[in-house]
mmCIF file of C-alpha atoms in Angstrom:
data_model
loop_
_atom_site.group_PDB
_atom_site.id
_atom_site.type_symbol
_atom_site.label_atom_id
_atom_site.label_comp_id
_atom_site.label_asym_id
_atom_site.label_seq_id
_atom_site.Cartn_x
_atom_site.Cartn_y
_atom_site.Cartn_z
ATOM 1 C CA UNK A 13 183.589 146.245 -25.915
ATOM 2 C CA UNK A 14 185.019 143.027 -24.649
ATOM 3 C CA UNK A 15 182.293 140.821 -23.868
ATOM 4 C CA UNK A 16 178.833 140.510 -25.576
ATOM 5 C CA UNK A 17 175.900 138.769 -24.010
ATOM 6 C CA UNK A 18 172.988 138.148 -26.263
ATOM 7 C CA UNK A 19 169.500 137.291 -24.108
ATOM 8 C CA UNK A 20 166.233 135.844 -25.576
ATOM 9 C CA UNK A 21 168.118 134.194 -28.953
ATOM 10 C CA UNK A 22 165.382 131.670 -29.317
ATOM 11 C CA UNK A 23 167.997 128.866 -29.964
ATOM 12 C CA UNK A 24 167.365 125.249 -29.254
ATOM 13 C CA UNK A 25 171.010 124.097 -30.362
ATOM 14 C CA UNK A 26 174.247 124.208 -28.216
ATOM 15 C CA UNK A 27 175.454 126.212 -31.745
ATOM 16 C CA UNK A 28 176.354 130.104 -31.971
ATOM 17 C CA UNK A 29 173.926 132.208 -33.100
ATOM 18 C CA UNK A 30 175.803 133.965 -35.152
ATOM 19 C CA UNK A 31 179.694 135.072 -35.720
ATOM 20 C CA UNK A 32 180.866 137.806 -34.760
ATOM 21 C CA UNK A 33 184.256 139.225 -36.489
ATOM 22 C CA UNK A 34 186.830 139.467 -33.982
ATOM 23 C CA UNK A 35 185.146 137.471 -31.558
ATOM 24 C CA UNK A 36 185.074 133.939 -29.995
ATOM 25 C CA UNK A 37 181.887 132.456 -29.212
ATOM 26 C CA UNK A 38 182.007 130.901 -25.267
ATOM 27 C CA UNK A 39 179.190 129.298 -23.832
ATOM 28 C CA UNK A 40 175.037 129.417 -24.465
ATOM 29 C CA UNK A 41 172.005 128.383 -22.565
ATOM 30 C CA UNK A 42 169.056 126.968 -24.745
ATOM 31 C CA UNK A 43 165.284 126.160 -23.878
ATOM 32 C CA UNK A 44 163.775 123.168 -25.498
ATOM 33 C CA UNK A 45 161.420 124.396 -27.792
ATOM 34 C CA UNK A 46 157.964 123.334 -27.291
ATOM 35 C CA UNK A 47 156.657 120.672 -30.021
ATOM 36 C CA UNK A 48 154.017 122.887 -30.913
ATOM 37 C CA UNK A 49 155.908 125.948 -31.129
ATOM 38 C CA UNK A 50 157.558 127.441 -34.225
ATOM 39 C CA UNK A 51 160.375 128.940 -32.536
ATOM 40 C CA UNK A 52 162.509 128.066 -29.777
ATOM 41 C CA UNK A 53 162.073 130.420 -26.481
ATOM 42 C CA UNK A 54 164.981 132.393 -24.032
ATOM 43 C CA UNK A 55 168.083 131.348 -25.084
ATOM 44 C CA UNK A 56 171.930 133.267 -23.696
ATOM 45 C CA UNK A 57 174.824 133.358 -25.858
ATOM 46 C CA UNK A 58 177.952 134.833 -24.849
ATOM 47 C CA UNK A 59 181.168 135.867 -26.845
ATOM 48 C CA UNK A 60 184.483 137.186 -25.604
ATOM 49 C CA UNK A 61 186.709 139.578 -27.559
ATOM 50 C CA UNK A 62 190.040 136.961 -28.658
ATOM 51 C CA UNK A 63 192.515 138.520 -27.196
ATOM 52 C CA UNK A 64 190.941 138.006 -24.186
ATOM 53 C CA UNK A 65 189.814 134.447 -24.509
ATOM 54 C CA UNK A 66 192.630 132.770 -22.302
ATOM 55 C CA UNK A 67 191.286 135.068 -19.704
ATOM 56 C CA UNK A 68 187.464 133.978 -19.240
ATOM 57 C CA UNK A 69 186.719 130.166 -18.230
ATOM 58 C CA UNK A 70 182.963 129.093 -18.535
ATOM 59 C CA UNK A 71 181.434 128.023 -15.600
ATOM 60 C CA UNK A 72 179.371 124.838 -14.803
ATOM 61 C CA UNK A 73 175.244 125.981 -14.429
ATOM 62 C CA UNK A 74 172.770 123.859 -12.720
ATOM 63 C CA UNK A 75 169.841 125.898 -14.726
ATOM 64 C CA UNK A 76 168.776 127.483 -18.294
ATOM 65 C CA UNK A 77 168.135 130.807 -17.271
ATOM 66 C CA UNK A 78 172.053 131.978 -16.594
ATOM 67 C CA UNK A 79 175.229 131.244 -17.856
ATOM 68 C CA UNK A 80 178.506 132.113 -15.799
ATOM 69 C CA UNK A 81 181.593 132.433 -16.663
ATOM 70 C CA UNK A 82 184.938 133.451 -14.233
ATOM 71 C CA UNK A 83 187.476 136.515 -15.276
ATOM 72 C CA UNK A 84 190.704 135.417 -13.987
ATOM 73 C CA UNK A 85 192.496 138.137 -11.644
ATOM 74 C CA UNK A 86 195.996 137.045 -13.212
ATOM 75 C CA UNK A 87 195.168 137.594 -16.680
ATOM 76 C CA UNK A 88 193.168 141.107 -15.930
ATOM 77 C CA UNK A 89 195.249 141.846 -13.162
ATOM 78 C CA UNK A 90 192.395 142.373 -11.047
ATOM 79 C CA UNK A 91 192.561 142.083 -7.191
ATOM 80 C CA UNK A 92 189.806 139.216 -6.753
ATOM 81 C CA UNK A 93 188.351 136.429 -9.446
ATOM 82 C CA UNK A 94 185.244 138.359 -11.376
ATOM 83 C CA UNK A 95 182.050 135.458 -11.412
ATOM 84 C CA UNK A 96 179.975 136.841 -14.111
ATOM 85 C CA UNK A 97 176.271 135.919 -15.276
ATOM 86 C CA UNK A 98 173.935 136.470 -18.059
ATOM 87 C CA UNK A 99 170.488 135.676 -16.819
ATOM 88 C CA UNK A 100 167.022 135.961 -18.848
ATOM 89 C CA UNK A 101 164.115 134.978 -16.763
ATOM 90 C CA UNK A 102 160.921 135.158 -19.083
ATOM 91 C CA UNK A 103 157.916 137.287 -17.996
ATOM 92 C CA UNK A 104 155.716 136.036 -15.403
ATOM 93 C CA UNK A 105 152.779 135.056 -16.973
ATOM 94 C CA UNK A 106 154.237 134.004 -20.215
ATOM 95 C CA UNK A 107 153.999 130.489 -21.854
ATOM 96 C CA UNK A 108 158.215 130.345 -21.966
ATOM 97 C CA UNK A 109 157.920 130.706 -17.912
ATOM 98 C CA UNK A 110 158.204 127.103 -17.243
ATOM 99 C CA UNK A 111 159.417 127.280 -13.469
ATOM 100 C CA UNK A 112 158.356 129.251 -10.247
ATOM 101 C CA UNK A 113 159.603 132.442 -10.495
ATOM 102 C CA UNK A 114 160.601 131.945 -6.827
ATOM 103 C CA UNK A 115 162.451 128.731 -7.329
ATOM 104 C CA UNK A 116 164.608 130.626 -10.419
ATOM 105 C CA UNK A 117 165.650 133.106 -7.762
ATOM 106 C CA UNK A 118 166.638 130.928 -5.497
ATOM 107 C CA UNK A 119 168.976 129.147 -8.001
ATOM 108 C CA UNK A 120 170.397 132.323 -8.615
ATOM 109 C CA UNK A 121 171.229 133.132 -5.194
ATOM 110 C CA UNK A 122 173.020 129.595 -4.394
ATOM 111 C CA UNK A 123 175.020 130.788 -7.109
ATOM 112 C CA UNK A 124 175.766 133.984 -6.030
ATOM 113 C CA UNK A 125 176.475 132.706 -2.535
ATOM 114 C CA UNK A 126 178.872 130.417 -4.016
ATOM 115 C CA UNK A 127 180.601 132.175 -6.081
ATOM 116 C CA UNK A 128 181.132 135.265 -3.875
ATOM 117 C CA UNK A 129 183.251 133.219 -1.686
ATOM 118 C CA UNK A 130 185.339 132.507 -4.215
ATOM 119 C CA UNK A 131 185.807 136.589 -5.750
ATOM 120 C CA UNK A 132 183.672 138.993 -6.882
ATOM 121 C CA UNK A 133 180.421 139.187 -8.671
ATOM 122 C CA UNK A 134 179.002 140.903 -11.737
ATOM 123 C CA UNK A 135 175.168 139.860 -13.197
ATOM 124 C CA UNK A 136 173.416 140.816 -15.818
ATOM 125 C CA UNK A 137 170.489 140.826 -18.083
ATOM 126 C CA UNK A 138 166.945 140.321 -18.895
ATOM 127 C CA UNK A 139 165.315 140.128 -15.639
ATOM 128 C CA UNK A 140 161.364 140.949 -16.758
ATOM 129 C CA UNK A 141 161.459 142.700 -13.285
ATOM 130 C CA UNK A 142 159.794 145.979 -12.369
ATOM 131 C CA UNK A 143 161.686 147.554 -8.751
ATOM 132 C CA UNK A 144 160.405 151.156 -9.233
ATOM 133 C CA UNK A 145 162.961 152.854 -6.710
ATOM 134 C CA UNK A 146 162.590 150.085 -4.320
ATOM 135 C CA UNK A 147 166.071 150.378 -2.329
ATOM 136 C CA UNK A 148 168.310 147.180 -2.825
ATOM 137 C CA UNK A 149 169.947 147.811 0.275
ATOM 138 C CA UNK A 150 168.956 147.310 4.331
ATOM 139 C CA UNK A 151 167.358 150.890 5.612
ATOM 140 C CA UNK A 152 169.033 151.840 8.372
ATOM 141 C CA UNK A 153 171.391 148.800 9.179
ATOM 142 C CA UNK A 154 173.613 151.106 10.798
ATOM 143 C CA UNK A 155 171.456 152.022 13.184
ATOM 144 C CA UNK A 156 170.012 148.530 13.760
ATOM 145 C CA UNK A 157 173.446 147.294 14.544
ATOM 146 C CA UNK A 158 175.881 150.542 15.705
ATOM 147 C CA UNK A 159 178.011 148.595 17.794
ATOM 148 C CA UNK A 160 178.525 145.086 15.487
ATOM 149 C CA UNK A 161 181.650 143.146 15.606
ATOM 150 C CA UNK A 162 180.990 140.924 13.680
ATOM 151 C CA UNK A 163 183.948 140.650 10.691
ATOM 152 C CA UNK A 164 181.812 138.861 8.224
ATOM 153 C CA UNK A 165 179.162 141.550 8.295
ATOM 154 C CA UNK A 166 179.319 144.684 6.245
ATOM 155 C CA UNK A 167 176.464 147.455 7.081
ATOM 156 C CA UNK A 168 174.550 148.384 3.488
ATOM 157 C CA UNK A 169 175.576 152.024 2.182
ATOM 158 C CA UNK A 170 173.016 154.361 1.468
ATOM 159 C CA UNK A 171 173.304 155.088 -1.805
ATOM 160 C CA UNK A 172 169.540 155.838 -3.501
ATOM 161 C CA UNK A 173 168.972 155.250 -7.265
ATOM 162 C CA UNK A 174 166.462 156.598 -10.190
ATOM 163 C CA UNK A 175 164.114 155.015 -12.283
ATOM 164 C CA UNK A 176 162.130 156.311 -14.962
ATOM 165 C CA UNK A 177 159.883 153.552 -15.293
ATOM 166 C CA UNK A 178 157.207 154.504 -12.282
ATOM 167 C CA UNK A 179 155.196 151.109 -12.988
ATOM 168 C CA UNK A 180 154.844 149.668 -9.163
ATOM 169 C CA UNK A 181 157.535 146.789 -8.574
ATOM 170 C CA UNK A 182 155.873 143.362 -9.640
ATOM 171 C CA UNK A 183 156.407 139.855 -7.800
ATOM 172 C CA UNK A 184 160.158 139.537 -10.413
ATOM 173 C CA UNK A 185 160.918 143.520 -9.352
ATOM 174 C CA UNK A 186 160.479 142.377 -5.444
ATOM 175 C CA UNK A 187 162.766 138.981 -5.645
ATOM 176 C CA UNK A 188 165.155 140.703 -7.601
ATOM 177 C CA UNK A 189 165.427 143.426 -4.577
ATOM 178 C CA UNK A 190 165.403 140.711 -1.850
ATOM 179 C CA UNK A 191 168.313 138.886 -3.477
ATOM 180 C CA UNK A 192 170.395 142.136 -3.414
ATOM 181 C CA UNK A 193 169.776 142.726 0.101
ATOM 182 C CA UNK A 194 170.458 139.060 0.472
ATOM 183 C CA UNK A 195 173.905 138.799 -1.581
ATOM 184 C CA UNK A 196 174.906 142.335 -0.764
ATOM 185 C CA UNK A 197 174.656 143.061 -4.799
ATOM 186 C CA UNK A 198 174.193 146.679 -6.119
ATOM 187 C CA UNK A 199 172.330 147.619 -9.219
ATOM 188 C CA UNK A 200 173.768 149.820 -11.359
ATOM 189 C CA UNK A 201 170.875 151.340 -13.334
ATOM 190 C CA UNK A 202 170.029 155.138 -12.284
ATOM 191 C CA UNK A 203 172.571 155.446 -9.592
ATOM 192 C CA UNK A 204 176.204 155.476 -12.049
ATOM 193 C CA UNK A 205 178.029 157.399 -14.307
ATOM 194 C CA UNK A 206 176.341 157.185 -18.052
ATOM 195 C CA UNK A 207 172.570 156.723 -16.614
ATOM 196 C CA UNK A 208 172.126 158.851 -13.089
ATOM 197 C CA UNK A 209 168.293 158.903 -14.367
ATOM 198 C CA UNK A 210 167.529 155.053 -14.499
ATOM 199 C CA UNK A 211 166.873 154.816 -18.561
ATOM 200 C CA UNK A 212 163.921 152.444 -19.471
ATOM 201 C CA UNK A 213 165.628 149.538 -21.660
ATOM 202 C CA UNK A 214 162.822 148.224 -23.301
ATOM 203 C CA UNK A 215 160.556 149.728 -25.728
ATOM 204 C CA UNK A 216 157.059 148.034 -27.132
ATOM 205 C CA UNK A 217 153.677 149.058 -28.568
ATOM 206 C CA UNK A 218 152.191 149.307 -25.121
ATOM 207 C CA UNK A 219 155.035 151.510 -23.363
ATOM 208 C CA UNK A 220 158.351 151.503 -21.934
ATOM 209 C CA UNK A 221 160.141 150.047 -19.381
ATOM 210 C CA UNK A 222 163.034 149.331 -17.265
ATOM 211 C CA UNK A 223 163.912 145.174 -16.953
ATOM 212 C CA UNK A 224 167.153 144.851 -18.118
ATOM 213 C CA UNK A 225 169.719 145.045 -15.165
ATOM 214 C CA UNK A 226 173.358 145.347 -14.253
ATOM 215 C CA UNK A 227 173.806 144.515 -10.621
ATOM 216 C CA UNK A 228 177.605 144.009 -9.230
ATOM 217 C CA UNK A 229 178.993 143.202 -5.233
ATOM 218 C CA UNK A 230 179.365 146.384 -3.586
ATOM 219 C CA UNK A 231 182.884 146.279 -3.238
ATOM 220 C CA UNK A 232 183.081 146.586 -6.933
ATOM 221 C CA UNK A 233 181.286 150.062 -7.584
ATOM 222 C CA UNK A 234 184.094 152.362 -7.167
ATOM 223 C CA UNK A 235 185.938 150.277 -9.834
ATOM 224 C CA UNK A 236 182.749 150.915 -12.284
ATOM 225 C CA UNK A 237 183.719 153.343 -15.085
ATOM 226 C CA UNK A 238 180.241 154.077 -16.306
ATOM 227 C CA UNK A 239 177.328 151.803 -17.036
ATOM 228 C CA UNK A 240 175.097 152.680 -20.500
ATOM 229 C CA UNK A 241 171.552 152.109 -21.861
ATOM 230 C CA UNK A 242 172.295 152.785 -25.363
ATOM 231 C CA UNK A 243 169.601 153.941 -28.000
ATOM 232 C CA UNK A 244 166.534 151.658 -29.013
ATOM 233 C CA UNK A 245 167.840 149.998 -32.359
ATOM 234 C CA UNK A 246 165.277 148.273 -35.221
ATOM 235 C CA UNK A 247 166.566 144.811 -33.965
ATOM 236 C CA UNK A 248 165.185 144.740 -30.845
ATOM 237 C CA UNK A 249 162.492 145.837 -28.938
ATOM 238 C CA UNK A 250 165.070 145.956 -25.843
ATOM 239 C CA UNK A 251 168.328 148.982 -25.734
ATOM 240 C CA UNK A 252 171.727 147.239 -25.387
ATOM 241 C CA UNK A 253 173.184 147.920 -21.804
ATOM 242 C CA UNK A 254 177.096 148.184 -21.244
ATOM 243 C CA UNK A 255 179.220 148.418 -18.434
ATOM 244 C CA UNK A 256 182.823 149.072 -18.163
ATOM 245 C CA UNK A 257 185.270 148.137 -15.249
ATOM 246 C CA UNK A 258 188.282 150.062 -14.366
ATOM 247 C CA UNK A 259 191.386 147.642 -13.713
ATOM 248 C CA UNK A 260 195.084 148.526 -11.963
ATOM 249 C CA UNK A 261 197.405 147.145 -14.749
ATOM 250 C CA UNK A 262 200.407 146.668 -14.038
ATOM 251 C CA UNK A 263 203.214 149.761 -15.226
ATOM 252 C CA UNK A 264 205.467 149.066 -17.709
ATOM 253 C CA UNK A 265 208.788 150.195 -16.505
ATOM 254 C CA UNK A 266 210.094 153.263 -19.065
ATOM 255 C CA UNK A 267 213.686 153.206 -20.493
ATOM 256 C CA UNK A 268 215.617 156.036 -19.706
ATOM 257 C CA UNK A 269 217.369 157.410 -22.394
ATOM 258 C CA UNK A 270 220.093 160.199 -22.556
ATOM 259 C CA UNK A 271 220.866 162.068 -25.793
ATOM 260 C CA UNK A 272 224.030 163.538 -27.059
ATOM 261 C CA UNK A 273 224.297 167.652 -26.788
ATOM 262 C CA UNK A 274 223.419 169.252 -29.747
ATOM 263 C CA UNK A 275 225.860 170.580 -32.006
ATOM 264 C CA UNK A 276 226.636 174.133 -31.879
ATOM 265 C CA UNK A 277 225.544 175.445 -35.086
ATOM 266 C CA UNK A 278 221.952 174.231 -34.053
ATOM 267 C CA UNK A 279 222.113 175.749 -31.380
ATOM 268 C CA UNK A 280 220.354 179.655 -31.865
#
């Protein structure tokens, strides 16, 4: 693991949450806490492994409920930039949901359109979003445009996904869809290697659910080793999710080397 994104840290300071050995802390996002609240609400933190630190730069956000940072291609030897965000957008009818749910998503998606101009695009986090199986793709854009020309336009794959979490999609679940038919975005969860079944990632009292996301451009899912929903820990109430991404390093050229013949009386 290379890069750790911590949602929902209830911080109120621009100060790490905690160290982690091994690790150099990045970039946050804080909420300010409420006067009458005893705790501070939402709140990203991200750390990057160190020996990849000269390789991530963090990114300038307009909003609290992402941070970005950019992968540069050089250091990973990657073929495009890598724009990646941590998001946590709090439930819908909470008291820490302080904006229109609409107006976060449309942040998001300036961002996204942005930033995909510029490389590729990798998102992910807390989203408080039910999609059910909801496709995040256009149905049948092939056949709505068979004979298109246009260079700029790439016709959706169909490529369904799982999800055991059955609850019907709520108003988060549908914006989260329309921005991946929107940005072209995929969402990894019940369609990759490591969780083909669409694991639930949170666990409360009242049930179970799927919220926490890992969507990435399309271009990017045949270079997607496996994504994860690990096992419910005592910490949290929400399973980590991990995803791994397969890069073309460059080969190290080998030194040939040609040994002497063996003596004779070693030889059988």
């Amino acid at each position: 693991m290379h890069i750790i994104s911590l949602v929902e840290t209830w911080s109120d300071s621009g100060k790490p949450v905690d160290n982690i050995p091994g690790f150099d802390f990045i970039c946050n996002s804080t909420r300010k806490k409420h006067k009458r609240a005893r705790r501070g609400s939402g709140g990203i933190s991200l750390y990057v492994r160190s020996s990849i630190y000269k390789g991530i730069s963090k990114l300038t956000c307009t909003h609290n409920n992402a941070v970005w940072v950019k992968l540069d291609k050089h250091f990973f030897n990657l073929k495009n930039d890598i724009f990646m965000a941590t998001v946590y957008f709090s439930p819908e009818y909470s008291s820490g949901c302080t904006e229109d749910i609409n107006e976060v998503y449309s942040k998001l998606l300036r961002n996204i359109e942005h930033y995909s101009q510029l490389g590729d695009i990798v998102i992910q986090g807390d989203f408080n979003a039910y999609t059910n199986t909801i496709p995040d793709f256009v149905i049948s854009d092939e056949a709505k445009f068979p004979k298109s020309k246009d260079n700029d336009y790439s016709i959706d794959s169909h490529n369904l996904r799982n999800n055991l979490d059955s609850k019907s999609a709520n108003k988060s679940g549908k914006l989260l869809i329309d921005l991946c038919k929107e940005s072209g975005l995929r969402i990894l969860n019940g369609r990759t290697i490591g969780d083909p079944l669409g694991k639930c990632t949170c666990i409360t009292y009242n049930g179970s659910s799927l919220v926490d996301y890992t969507l990435v451009s399309s271009n990017l899912l045949q270079c997607i080793g496996n994504f994860k929903v690990s096992d419910f820990t005592p910490i949290s109430d929400h399973c980590p999710i991990s995803c791994s991404l397969l890069t073309c390093f460059q080969k190290c050229k080998t030194i040939e080397t040609k040994l002497d013949p063996l003596p004779g009386k070693f030889l059988g």
